[in-house]
Structures are given as structure tokens and as C-alpha cells.
Coordinates of C-alpha atoms in Angstrom, one line a residue:
X1 CA 0.3 0.0 0.1
X2 CA 1.1 4.0 -0.3
X3 CA 1.5 5.9 2.1
X4 CA -1.7 6.7 4.1
X5 CA -2.3 10.2 6.4
X6 CA -4.3 9.7 9.5
X7 CA -5.5 12.7 12.6
X8 CA -4.9 11.5 15.8
X9 CA -8.0 10.2 17.5
X10 CA -6.6 11.3 20.9
X11 CA -4.6 14.8 19.9
X12 CA -6.1 15.4 16.7
X13 CA -2.1 16.1 15.0
X14 CA -1.2 14.2 11.3
X15 CA 0.8 11.5 11.1
X16 CA 1.8 9.2 8.6
X17 CA 1.3 5.1 8.6
X18 CA 4.2 4.3 5.5
X19 CA 4.1 1.5 3.3
X20 CA 6.7 -0.5 5.1
X21 CA 4.1 0.1 8.2
X22 CA 0.8 -1.6 6.1
X23 CA 3.1 -4.4 5.5
X24 CA 4.0 -5.4 9.1
X25 CA 0.3 -4.4 10.1
X26 CA -0.5 -7.5 7.5
X27 CA 1.6 -9.7 8.0
X28 CA -0.1 -9.3 12.1
X29 CA -3.3 -9.6 9.8
X30 CA -4.2 -6.3 12.4
X31 CA -5.7 -3.4 10.7
X32 CA -3.3 0.1 10.5
X33 CA -3.7 2.1 14.6
X34 CA -5.8 5.4 14.4
X35 CA -3.7 7.0 17.1
X36 CA -0.4 8.3 16.2
X37 CA 2.6 7.4 17.7
X38 CA 3.4 8.8 20.3
X39 CA 0.0 8.6 21.7
X40 CA 0.1 5.0 21.4
X41 CA 3.6 5.3 23.8
X42 CA 1.1 7.5 25.8
X43 CA -1.5 5.6 25.6
X44 CA 0.6 1.9 27.2
X45 CA 2.6 3.6 29.7
X46 CA -0.6 4.6 31.7
X47 CA -0.4 0.8 32.2
X48 CA 2.4 0.4 33.9
X49 CA 4.1 2.2 37.4
X50 CA 6.4 1.9 38.5
X51 CA 8.5 3.2 41.2
X52 CA 4.8 4.6 43.0
X53 CA 4.9 1.8 46.1
X54 CA 2.5 1.5 48.6
X55 CA 1.8 0.0 52.1
X56 CA -1.2 -3.0 52.2
X57 CA -2.4 -6.5 53.0
X58 CA -2.3 -9.1 50.8
X59 CA -5.3 -10.4 50.3
X60 CA -4.3 -13.9 50.6
X61 CA -1.9 -14.3 54.0
X62 CA -3.1 -10.5 55.5
X63 CA 0.4 -9.7 55.4
X64 CA 1.7 -6.1 55.1
X65 CA 3.4 -5.5 52.4
X66 CA 4.9 -3.2 50.0
X67 CA 2.8 -3.4 46.6
X68 CA 2.1 -0.9 42.8
X69 CA -1.3 -1.2 43.8
X70 CA -2.5 1.5 46.8
X71 CA -4.8 0.2 49.5
X72 CA -7.0 1.1 48.2
X73 CA -8.4 -0.8 45.0
X74 CA -11.4 -2.2 43.8
X75 CA -10.0 -5.8 43.1
X76 CA -8.1 -8.2 45.4
X77 CA -3.9 -8.5 45.8
X78 CA -1.8 -10.8 46.7
X79 CA 2.3 -11.0 48.0
X80 CA 4.5 -12.8 45.9
X81 CA 5.1 -16.0 47.7
X82 CA 1.0 -16.5 47.3
X83 CA 0.2 -14.7 43.9
X84 CA 2.4 -17.6 42.6
X85 CA 1.3 -20.3 44.9
X86 CA -0.8 -22.7 44.4
X87 CA -3.0 -21.6 46.9
X88 CA -5.5 -20.6 44.9
X89 CA -6.7 -21.3 41.3
X90 CA -6.9 -18.4 38.5
X91 CA -9.0 -20.4 36.9
X92 CA -12.1 -20.1 39.5
X93 CA -11.7 -15.7 38.6
X94 CA -13.7 -15.9 35.2
X95 CA -16.9 -14.0 33.2
X96 CA -18.9 -15.7 30.4
X97 CA -18.5 -14.0 27.4
X98 CA -21.3 -12.0 26.8
X99 CA -22.6 -11.2 23.0
X100 CA -24.5 -8.1 23.4
X101 CA -22.1 -6.6 25.7
X102 CA -18.6 -4.8 24.1
X103 CA -15.6 -7.0 25.9
X104 CA -13.8 -4.9 27.2
X105 CA -17.3 -3.7 29.5
X106 CA -16.7 -7.7 30.8
X107 CA -12.7 -7.1 31.2
X108 CA -13.5 -4.7 33.5
X109 CA -16.2 -6.8 35.6
X110 CA -13.2 -9.8 34.8
X111 CA -10.7 -7.4 35.8
X112 CA -12.6 -6.5 39.9
X113 CA -12.5 -10.0 40.5
X114 CA -8.6 -11.0 39.6
X115 CA -6.1 -11.0 42.1
X116 CA -3.5 -9.2 41.0
X117 CA 0.3 -9.6 41.9
X118 CA 1.8 -7.0 44.2
X119 CA 5.1 -5.9 42.5
X120 CA 6.0 -7.3 38.8
X121 CA 9.3 -9.3 39.5
X122 CA 10.7 -12.3 39.8
X123 CA 10.1 -13.8 43.1
X124 CA 11.9 -16.4 43.4
X125 CA 14.5 -15.0 42.4
X126 CA 15.0 -12.1 44.8
X127 CA 18.1 -11.8 47.8
X128 CA 16.5 -8.9 50.5
X129 CA 15.3 -7.1 48.0
X130 CA 11.1 -6.2 49.1
X131 CA 11.1 -1.8 47.3
X132 CA 12.3 -3.2 44.4
X133 CA 9.3 -3.0 41.2
X134 CA 10.1 -4.4 36.9
X135 CA 12.8 -6.5 38.2
X136 CA 14.4 -9.9 38.5
X137 CA 17.8 -11.9 39.5
X138 CA 18.7 -9.1 42.4
X139 CA 20.8 -9.3 45.8
X140 CA 20.9 -6.9 48.6
X141 CA 19.1 -3.9 46.3
X142 CA 16.9 -0.8 47.7
X143 CA 14.3 1.8 45.5
X144 CA 15.6 -0.4 42.1
X145 CA 13.1 -0.1 39.2
X146 CA 12.6 -2.1 35.4
X147 CA 16.4 -3.9 36.6
X148 CA 18.4 -7.3 36.6
X149 CA 21.2 -9.6 37.8
X150 CA 21.6 -6.5 39.9
X151 CA 23.6 -6.2 43.1
X152 CA 23.8 -4.2 46.0
X153 CA 22.3 -2.0 43.7
X154 CA 19.8 1.3 45.2
X155 CA 18.1 4.0 43.1
X156 CA 19.1 2.7 40.4
X157 CA 16.2 2.3 36.6
X158 CA 17.2 0.4 34.5
X159 CA 20.5 -0.8 35.0
X160 CA 21.4 -4.9 34.1
X161 CA 24.4 -6.9 35.8
X162 CA 25.5 -4.3 37.7
X163 CA 27.4 -4.1 41.3
X164 CA 27.8 -2.2 44.2
X165 CA 26.8 1.3 42.5
X166 CA 23.5 3.9 43.1
X167 CA 22.0 6.1 42.0
X168 CA 21.9 5.4 38.3
X169 CA 19.8 5.5 35.0
X170 CA 20.3 3.1 31.6
X171 CA 23.6 1.1 32.7
X172 CA 24.6 -2.3 32.2
X173 CA 28.5 -4.2 33.4
X174 CA 29.3 -1.2 35.8
X175 CA 30.5 -1.5 39.8
X176 CA 31.0 1.2 41.9
X177 CA 29.1 3.6 39.2
X178 CA 27.5 6.2 41.4
X179 CA 25.5 8.5 39.0
X180 CA 26.2 7.6 36.0
X181 CA 23.6 7.7 32.7
X182 CA 24.5 5.3 30.0
X183 CA 27.4 3.5 31.3
X184 CA 29.8 0.1 31.7
X185 CA 33.3 1.2 33.6
X186 CA 34.5 1.1 36.7
X187 CA 34.2 3.3 39.4
X188 CA 32.7 6.3 37.3
X189 CA 30.6 9.1 39.5
X190 CA 28.9 12.0 37.6
X191 CA 29.2 11.0 34.2
X192 CA 27.1 10.1 31.0
X193 CA 28.0 7.7 28.3
X194 CA 31.4 6.6 29.5
X195 CA 32.9 2.7 27.6
X196 CA 35.4 0.6 29.1
X197 CA 36.5 3.2 31.7
X198 CA 37.9 3.8 35.3
X199 CA 38.2 6.2 37.9
X200 CA 36.2 8.4 35.8
X201 CA 34.0 11.4 37.7
X202 CA 32.0 14.4 35.5
X203 CA 33.1 13.1 31.8
X204 CA 31.4 12.7 29.0
X205 CA 32.0 10.5 26.0
X206 CA 34.9 8.7 26.5
X207 CA 36.1 5.3 25.8
X208 CA 39.2 3.2 27.8
X209 CA 39.8 6.3 30.0
X210 CA 41.4 6.1 33.3
X211 CA 42.2 8.6 36.0
X212 CA 40.3 11.9 33.7
X213 CA 37.5 14.5 35.9
X214 CA 35.5 17.0 33.5
X215 CA 36.3 15.8 30.5
X216 CA 34.6 15.0 26.8
X217 CA 35.1 13.2 23.8
X218 CA 38.4 11.4 25.1
X219 CA 39.6 7.8 23.7
X220 CA 42.7 5.8 25.8
X221 CA 42.8 8.8 28.0
X222 CA 45.4 8.7 31.4
X223 CA 45.2 11.7 34.5
X224 CA 43.5 13.9 32.0
X225 CA 41.3 17.4 33.6
X226 CA 38.8 19.8 31.0
X227 CA 40.8 17.4 28.6
X228 CA 44.4 19.1 29.2
X229 CA 46.6 16.2 30.4
X230 CA 47.8 16.0 34.0
X231 CA 51.2 14.4 35.6
X232 CA 49.8 11.5 37.9
X233 CA 50.9 13.6 40.9
X234 CA 49.7 17.3 39.5
X235 CA 45.8 15.1 39.2
X236 CA 45.9 13.4 42.1
X237 CA 46.3 17.5 44.1
X238 CA 44.2 18.8 41.9
X239 CA 41.2 16.3 42.8
X240 CA 41.7 17.1 46.4
X241 CA 41.6 21.4 45.5
X242 CA 37.5 20.1 43.4
X243 CA 36.7 19.4 47.4
X244 CA 34.8 16.8 46.6
X245 CA 34.0 15.5 49.2
X246 CA 31.6 18.5 50.5
X247 CA 28.2 19.7 49.2
X248 CA 29.9 23.3 48.1
X249 CA 31.9 21.8 46.3
X250 CA 30.4 19.1 44.2
X251 CA 28.1 21.5 43.2
X252 CA 30.2 23.3 41.5
X253 CA 32.6 20.9 40.3
X254 CA 29.0 19.5 38.6
X255 CA 28.1 23.5 36.7
X256 CA 32.6 23.6 35.8
X257 CA 31.6 20.0 33.9
X258 CA 28.5 21.1 32.0
X259 CA 30.0 24.2 31.0
X260 CA 32.3 22.5 29.7
X261 CA 30.5 19.5 27.9
X262 CA 28.7 22.2 25.6
X263 CA 31.7 23.9 24.6
X264 CA 31.9 21.1 22.3
X265 CA 30.3 18.5 19.9
X266 CA 27.5 15.9 20.3
X267 CA 26.7 13.4 18.5
X268 CA 23.5 12.6 16.7
X269 CA 21.8 9.8 18.8
X270 CA 23.2 7.5 21.4
X271 CA 24.2 4.3 20.1
X272 CA 26.5 1.6 18.3
X273 CA 28.1 3.3 16.2
X274 CA 27.5 -0.5 14.5
X275 CA 24.0 0.2 14.1
X276 CA 22.3 -0.4 10.7
X277 CA 19.6 1.5 8.9
X278 CA 18.7 2.8 12.2
X279 CA 17.3 5.5 13.8
X280 CA 16.2 6.6 17.5
X281 CA 18.4 7.7 20.8
X282 CA 20.6 5.0 22.7
X283 CA 19.9 2.6 19.5
X284 CA 22.1 -0.9 20.4
X285 CA 23.6 -3.1 17.9
X286 CA 20.4 -2.5 15.8
X287 CA 18.9 -3.3 11.9
X288 CA 16.6 -1.9 10.8
X289 CA 15.2 0.1 13.9
X290 CA 13.5 2.5 13.6
X291 CA 11.3 5.3 15.8
X292 CA 12.6 3.3 18.1
X293 CA 15.0 4.8 21.5
X294 CA 16.8 3.3 24.6
X295 CA 16.6 -0.4 22.7
X296 CA 19.3 -3.8 22.5
X297 CA 19.7 -6.3 20.1
X298 CA 16.2 -5.4 18.2
X299 CA 16.1 -6.0 15.1
X300 CA 13.0 -4.9 11.9
X301 CA 10.6 -2.9 14.4
X302 CA 9.7 0.6 14.9
X303 CA 8.2 3.3 17.9
X304 CA 10.1 0.7 20.5
X305 CA 11.4 1.9 24.0
X306 CA 12.7 0.3 26.7
X307 CA 14.0 -3.1 24.6
X308 CA 16.8 -3.4 27.5
X309 CA 17.3 -6.8 27.5
X310 CA 18.5 -8.4 23.7
X311 CA 16.7 -9.7 21.6
X312 CA 13.7 -8.8 19.8
X313 CA 12.7 -9.0 16.4
X314 CA 9.1 -7.9 14.0
X315 CA 7.9 -5.6 16.5
X316 CA 5.7 -2.6 16.4
X317 CA 5.2 -0.2 19.0
X318 CA 6.8 -2.7 21.7
X319 CA 7.3 -1.0 25.0
X320 CA 9.7 -2.7 28.1
X321 CA 11.8 -6.1 28.0
X322 CA 12.2 -7.8 25.1
X323 CA 14.4 -11.0 25.8
X324 CA 13.5 -12.7 23.3
X325 CA 10.7 -11.4 21.7
X326 CA 8.8 -10.9 18.6
X327 CA 5.8 -10.8 16.7
X328 CA 4.6 -8.6 19.2
X329 CA 2.1 -5.4 17.8
X330 CA 1.8 -2.3 20.3
X331 CA 2.4 -3.9 24.2
X332 CA 4.1 -3.0 27.6
X333 CA 6.0 -5.3 29.0
X334 CA 6.8 -9.0 27.2
X335 CA 9.9 -10.7 26.6
X336 CA 11.2 -14.2 27.3
X337 CA 10.5 -15.7 24.0
X338 CA 6.9 -13.8 23.6
X339 CA 5.6 -14.2 20.0
X340 CA 3.2 -13.1 18.3
X341 CA 1.5 -10.9 20.3
X342 CA -0.8 -8.0 20.2
X343 CA -2.4 -4.8 22.7
X344 CA -1.5 -6.7 25.6
X345 CA 0.4 -5.8 29.2
X346 CA 2.3 -7.2 31.5
X347 CA 2.7 -11.0 30.1
X348 CA 5.8 -13.2 29.7
X349 CA 8.0 -16.3 30.2
X350 CA 8.5 -19.0 27.8
X351 CA 6.0 -20.0 26.0
X352 CA 3.6 -17.4 25.6
X353 CA 1.6 -17.3 21.8
X354 CA -1.0 -16.1 20.8
X355 CA -2.3 -13.7 23.2
X356 CA -4.7 -10.3 22.7
X357 CA -5.9 -7.6 24.6
X358 CA -4.5 -10.3 27.4
X359 CA -3.6 -8.4 31.6
X360 CA -0.8 -10.0 33.5
X361 CA -0.4 -13.7 32.3
X362 CA 1.8 -15.9 32.7
X363 CA 3.6 -19.2 30.9
X364 CA 0.3 -18.5 29.1
X365 CA -0.8 -18.7 24.9
X366 CA -4.1 -18.4 22.7
X367 CA -5.7 -16.3 25.3
X368 CA -8.0 -13.9 24.8
X369 CA -9.1 -10.7 26.7
X370 CA -7.8 -12.9 30.0
X371 CA -6.4 -10.7 33.3
X372 CA -4.0 -12.8 35.9
X373 CA -3.3 -15.8 35.0
X374 CA -0.5 -18.4 35.0
X375 CA -0.1 -21.5 32.6
X376 CA -3.6 -21.8 30.9
X377 CA -4.8 -21.9 27.3
X378 CA -7.1 -21.2 25.3
X379 CA -9.4 -18.6 27.9
X380 CA -11.6 -15.9 26.8
X381 CA -12.7 -13.5 29.5
X382 CA -10.1 -16.1 31.4
X383 CA -12.8 -19.4 30.9
X384 CA -11.6 -22.4 28.8
X385 CA -12.9 -23.6 25.9
X386 CA -12.1 -26.4 23.4
X387 CA -9.0 -24.4 20.2
X388 CA -12.5 -25.0 18.0
X389 CA -15.1 -23.2 20.4
X390 CA -11.7 -20.7 21.2
X391 CA -11.2 -20.2 17.3
X392 CA -14.5 -19.4 17.3
X393 CA -15.4 -16.8 19.3
X394 CA -12.5 -15.2 18.3
X395 CA -13.5 -14.6 15.9
X396 CA -17.1 -13.7 17.0
X397 CA -15.7 -11.0 19.2
X398 CA -12.9 -9.6 17.0
X399 CA -16.3 -8.6 14.3
X400 CA -18.3 -7.8 17.3
X401 CA -16.0 -5.3 18.4
X402 CA -15.6 -3.5 15.4
X403 CA -19.7 -3.5 14.3
X404 CA -20.0 -1.7 17.5
X405 CA -16.9 -0.5 19.2
X406 CA -15.7 0.5 22.8
X407 CA -16.3 4.4 23.0
X408 CA -14.6 6.2 26.5
X409 CA -16.6 9.7 27.9
X410 CA -14.7 11.1 25.3
X411 CA -15.9 10.1 21.8
X412 CA -12.5 8.4 21.1
X413 CA -13.4 5.0 19.3
X414 CA -11.9 1.3 20.4
X415 CA -12.3 -1.4 17.3
X416 CA -9.9 -4.5 16.8
X417 CA -6.4 -3.2 16.8
X418 CA -5.9 -0.9 19.5
X419 CA -4.9 -0.5 22.9
X420 CA -6.6 -1.5 25.2
X421 CA -9.1 1.8 26.4
X422 CA -7.3 4.2 29.1
X423 CA -9.9 2.9 31.3
X424 CA -8.7 -0.1 32.3
X425 CA -5.5 0.5 33.5
X426 CA -5.7 -0.8 36.9
X427 CA -3.3 3.0 37.6
X428 CA -4.6 7.0 38.2
X429 CA -2.6 8.3 35.3
X430 CA -0.3 11.3 37.8
X431 CA 1.3 6.8 39.3
X432 CA 2.0 5.8 35.9
X433 CA 5.4 6.0 33.6
X434 CA 3.2 8.5 31.3
X435 CA 3.9 11.3 33.7
X436 CA 7.6 11.3 33.5
X437 CA 7.0 12.6 29.8
X438 CA 3.7 13.8 29.8
X439 CA 3.6 15.7 32.2
X440 CA 0.0 17.3 33.5
X441 CA -1.5 18.6 35.8
X442 CA -4.4 17.1 37.8
X443 CA -7.2 19.6 36.1
X444 CA -5.6 18.3 32.5
X445 CA -5.6 14.8 33.9
X446 CA -9.1 15.1 33.9
X447 CA -9.9 16.9 31.4
X448 CA -8.3 14.0 28.8
X449 CA -10.9 11.6 30.7
X450 CA -8.1 9.8 31.9
X451 CA -7.8 9.8 36.9
X452 CA -5.4 11.6 39.5
X453 CA -4.7 10.6 42.5
X454 CA -4.5 12.9 45.1
X455 CA -0.6 11.8 46.3
X456 CA -0.3 9.8 50.2
X457 CA 1.5 12.1 51.8
X458 CA 3.6 10.3 54.4
X459 CA 3.3 10.9 58.0
X460 CA 6.6 11.6 59.1
X461 CA 8.9 14.6 60.6
X462 CA 11.5 16.1 59.4
X463 CA 15.0 15.9 61.9
X464 CA 17.0 17.4 60.2
X465 CA 16.9 20.4 56.7
X466 CA 19.1 20.1 54.6
X467 CA 20.5 23.4 55.6
X468 CA 21.4 21.7 58.7
X469 CA 23.1 19.1 56.3
X470 CA 27.3 18.7 57.3
X471 CA 28.7 19.9 54.3
X472 CA 31.5 17.5 53.9
X473 CA 31.0 13.7 54.5
X474 CA 34.0 13.5 57.2
X475 CA 31.5 15.5 59.5
X476 CA 28.9 12.9 59.4
X477 CA 28.3 10.9 62.4
X478 CA 26.7 7.2 62.0
X479 CA 23.5 8.7 63.9
X480 CA 22.1 10.3 60.6
X481 CA 20.2 7.4 59.6
X482 CA 18.1 7.2 62.1
X483 CA 17.8 11.0 61.1
X484 CA 14.3 11.9 59.2
X485 CA 15.6 14.2 55.7
X486 CA 13.9 17.2 54.6
X487 CA 14.2 17.6 49.9
X488 CA 16.3 20.9 49.9
X489 CA 14.3 20.5 46.0
X490 CA 10.4 19.1 47.4
X491 CA 10.9 19.0 50.8
X492 CA 9.3 15.7 50.9
X493 CA 11.1 13.7 53.1
X494 CA 13.9 10.4 53.2
X495 CA 16.0 8.5 54.7
X496 CA 19.0 7.2 54.0
X497 CA 20.2 3.6 54.4
X498 CA 23.7 1.8 55.6
X499 CA 24.6 0.9 52.1
X500 CA 24.0 4.4 50.8
X501 CA 26.4 6.0 53.5
X502 CA 29.0 3.0 53.1
X503 CA 29.3 3.7 49.9
X504 CA 29.3 7.6 50.3
X505 CA 32.2 7.1 52.7
X506 CA 34.7 5.1 50.2
X507 CA 34.1 8.1 47.5
X508 CA 34.2 10.4 49.7
X509 CA 31.0 12.8 47.9
X510 CA 28.4 14.2 50.5
X511 CA 25.8 12.7 51.2
X512 CA 22.6 14.4 48.8
X513 CA 20.1 16.8 49.9
X514 CA 17.6 15.6 47.4
X515 CA 15.4 13.0 47.2
X516 CA 15.7 10.2 44.9
X517 CA 13.0 11.0 43.1
X518 CA 13.4 14.2 42.8
X519 CA 17.8 12.9 41.9
X520 CA 15.2 10.5 39.7
X521 CA 13.7 13.2 37.8
X522 CA 17.2 14.1 37.8
X523 CA 18.3 12.3 35.6
X524 CA 15.9 11.5 34.2
X525 CA 16.3 15.4 33.1
X526 CA 20.2 14.7 31.3
X527 CA 18.0 11.8 28.9
X528 CA 16.3 12.7 25.7
X529 CA 12.6 13.3 25.4
X530 CA 12.3 10.0 22.9
X531 CA 11.0 12.4 20.2
X532 CA 13.1 12.7 17.0
X533 CA 13.2 16.8 14.5
X534 CA 15.1 16.9 11.9
X535 CA 17.9 18.8 12.0
X536 CA 21.2 19.3 9.6
X537 CA 25.2 18.2 11.0
X538 CA 27.3 21.4 11.8
X539 CA 30.0 20.9 10.5
X540 CA 28.9 18.9 7.2
X541 CA 25.2 19.9 7.2
X542 CA 23.3 16.3 5.9
X543 CA 20.6 15.9 7.1
X544 CA 19.7 14.2 10.1
X545 CA 17.6 12.4 13.0
X546 CA 17.8 13.1 16.2
X547 CA 16.9 13.6 20.0
X548 CA 18.0 17.4 20.0
X549 CA 15.6 19.5 19.3
X550 CA 16.2 22.4 17.3
X551 CA 16.5 25.2 20.5
X552 CA 18.4 23.4 22.0
X553 CA 22.1 24.2 22.4
X554 CA 23.8 21.6 21.2
X555 CA 26.3 21.8 18.3
X556 CA 25.8 18.2 17.6
X557 CA 26.9 16.1 15.1
X558 CA 26.7 13.5 12.5
X559 CA 28.0 10.1 12.5
X560 CA 30.3 10.1 10.6
X561 CA 32.0 13.9 11.1
X562 CA 31.6 13.1 15.0
X563 CA 33.9 10.0 14.6
X564 CA 35.9 12.4 12.4
X565 CA 36.2 14.6 15.1
X566 CA 37.4 12.2 18.0
X567 CA 39.5 10.1 15.7

């Protein structure tokens, strides 16, 4: 088919469905979407609560546990040991399909019956890691999210195979990292995009460097400060002058590094030079991956985000995970070999195949509109059918979806071929990851027909405001672990944990004056939003697609010119 212009149902902006897109939709036997790519991404994220945690009781054993579901949710919530156990039968919770009613209305009713897992994790692989979510294979971790195979890591997001680190984002195969983004290195801090480096501070775009401070675009250098060489002795003496043991010294060093970085060219995208015919940002070892962000070893795909566990293939509008997933369309959190998945939220594990409009299905195949099932097949609204019955009823439901579509409060229409309606999200908008990329006020959220939850106010009395915190780590006593600190930025109460204080003393860095949430948002602000703009290389004037908006101050080079610059 030729390219086709459409108007998004949600934002009313025009978008293009290209001929290559139609080829994919034909291969998946689905129609083209009626929401634009950005609204589709936002819609999926509205089903993902990654960081907002609550204390509530398990509705099976009664134990007080950590959960992504607030206590007032209308459905039962089971703690991890209970949800994964054989103490209950998920087959007891089902709904008989009523052909006179829309399938999504019936899913709403089913959703209120079925027990939800308190946290999204591979529970049996966690050791001493309670306050975590969307994780697996962790040991001694605290407040980390979207993470796997980590040990002694705190306050982190999108981290893989990392040890003894905290306040990091998009890091893998690293150790002793602090306030870092996109790094696989050793003993580095306050840096962005380092590869195989050691003892690096306040630096960006370094490969194979050691003992560097405030540097940018260097390769294989040692003992450099702001891209100038020093002797080993001079380097050590100069570092002491920065007084990085103090909060005031640290803030000054950050400002100096930012001012220095901006004077040098930035590569048009973060990722691997080995990418083939791929666009986006933080794209690694990809082939024919267009408009993708934070993806690793993905092929023949488009509009995908957060595919951090390699690999994925033949996917469109796929957000989060990977690990062998293929043939996925407009779905969220799908992984571990899942295949042929359409319009689902949180389905995973080996054998996951042929799922449509499912939520929280594990080890399942050939299910339609099912919620919270394990090891089940040929089910619709959780009810068991024979294979022939299933295929016949599935076709009838799709026909009904197209003839009598679901319409939400704002007139948006859901026929077969769109992701789950907003109304089926178990979360309020401001509980979800969507608010990180599309920050909206309470009024704006409600005007869009979405839900808002008033944030829970912690009942803590701050005992040490930010202006009373010691400036130097050397003046911090162990008793600070008993203090309730006040965030300098938002005023929220927070605490230090023992592992955090131990690492700060090892690095000789001051205690933070911002709470974990504010630190996370500061790091997120240093990662470009997942949008692409048309620009030209500042050196050769060739056109390029980049996540750096035209009004940004950075000087942007295409891949070839950037390589020439740093050679």
C-alpha cells in the first residue's frame, strides 16, 4: 500500500502510516492504528506503575507488604509468595462472554475479581530486595526499577549486571557507579556515556579512559582534567582542590563540567556505530530499527522503547523488556521468548504465544481478554474453551468489536486493532510512567478523561532539613541513619540507608540533599525525551534525525563527522 495520512483520535494531529508499516500490519493480520505513535506510547505507559509504591495487606495471607497497588484498589492484591503459589486457583475467576455487550466492559468486571500480584518481579530470584519493581535476579537491592542481575544497587532505573552502585540510569556491566547514565565502567561518578573506563568523574563520551575529570570526547586517555593532560601527581593534587567531599564543592564541579561539555560537539544519537539503518536514541546493535529508544539488539522493528534485555525482532509499538520477544504489536512489558503478542500489558515467560488483549498473563498461549492467569490456554475472559470453541468465539468477538466498538468518555473509539482502553488501566495517570514523559496537572489529566490520585502524604516529621545537613561527608556521623531528612528541592522526607552511607564514605562524596525521586527526575532530565527532530549536521550540513530539538544549545554532528572529530 501507499503511504496514508491519518488524524490521531487523541491529539488530533496528523500522522503518516507508511507502506512499510502496512506490510508489518498485514503480516500480523491487524489493521493500521488510529492513534499517532506518540499517543500510542503514552497510552501504553498509562498501564505501567514503575516507581509509586504503597504499603498494604495481602488479601490472601494478610501480611503487610509493598505493592504498586494502593490499598483502595477495587480488586484483590496478593503478595508475591501467595500470587505465585498454588494456594489459589486462577481458574476460579472468570467471566462468561456476553455478545450483547462490549468485550472491554466485561474485562472491567473481570479485572475487579482477579487477584493481582503486589509487585512485578521474578519473585523467586530476589534476595533481600523488597522495595523493587519490574525486576529479576537481584541481591541486596533497594528502590531499583526495571532491573535485572544486580547486586548491592540502590536508587536505580534500567540497570543490568551492575554491582555496588547507586543513583544510576541506563547502566550495564558496571561496578562502583554513582550518579551515572549510560555507563559500563568501574568506579565512575557524575558522568554520562562512558565505555570501559576506570576512575572517571564529571565526564561524557569517553572510551577506554582512566583517571579523568571533567572531560568530553576522549579515547584512551589517562590523567586528564577538562581535556588537558596532567602528571599523576598533579592530577591527584588538583582533584583535592575541588573539595568533592563537600556538597558545595560538588555543585561547583557539576556546573563547571556542564559548561565545558556544551562547548564540544555531541553525536546526533546515543548508541552503537554498528547500528544498521536505525534511528532513535540509545540504540545499540540494531538493524532496521526505526524511531526506537533505549533498545538493545533489536531488528526489523519500529516505535519501540526500553527493550533493554536483548533481543527483539519484528515488533511495532512495543514498550519494555525483550529477551527473545518477537512479533509483538502495541504491547507493554512482554518478554522471555514471547511470540505473536497483540495489544497486551504484562505477559511473559517461555511459551507465551498468540495472546490478544491480555493483562498479567504468565506462561500462557492462545488467550483473549484474560487477566492474571498462569499456565493457561484457549481462554476468553479467563473461561476455558476447547480449541475449536476458542477460535470460533474469538472471531465473533473481533466482529463485535468492529461493529459495536467501545467508546470512552471523550468519544475515542476502540475497535479491534488498538491497545487496551485507558479505562482499563489499574492506575491513575499520576501513578504511571506516562507522567514522567508527559507531565500534566490534575486538571489536564481529568480534562483528557483520565484519572488522578491524590498523592499519599507520608506521616513523617523531618528532623534534619537540608540546610542543617553537614557540608562534608567527613562530618557525617552514623547517627544520621536515624534522622529523617528534608529534600532541598521538594521538601519531602527521606532517609539514608546504611549501604548508601558506606558507599558515600568510600567515595568521599557528601550526602545528597535531594530525595530519591528528585534525583531520579534530575537524571531523567539529562536523557533526551523519546522524540526525533529533523536537523542538519553542524559540520557538513547533511540532514539527520536526532532527539536534540532544534532550539537546544548543543552542537550536533552526524555520526561520520563525530568520528572524525574524536579520531
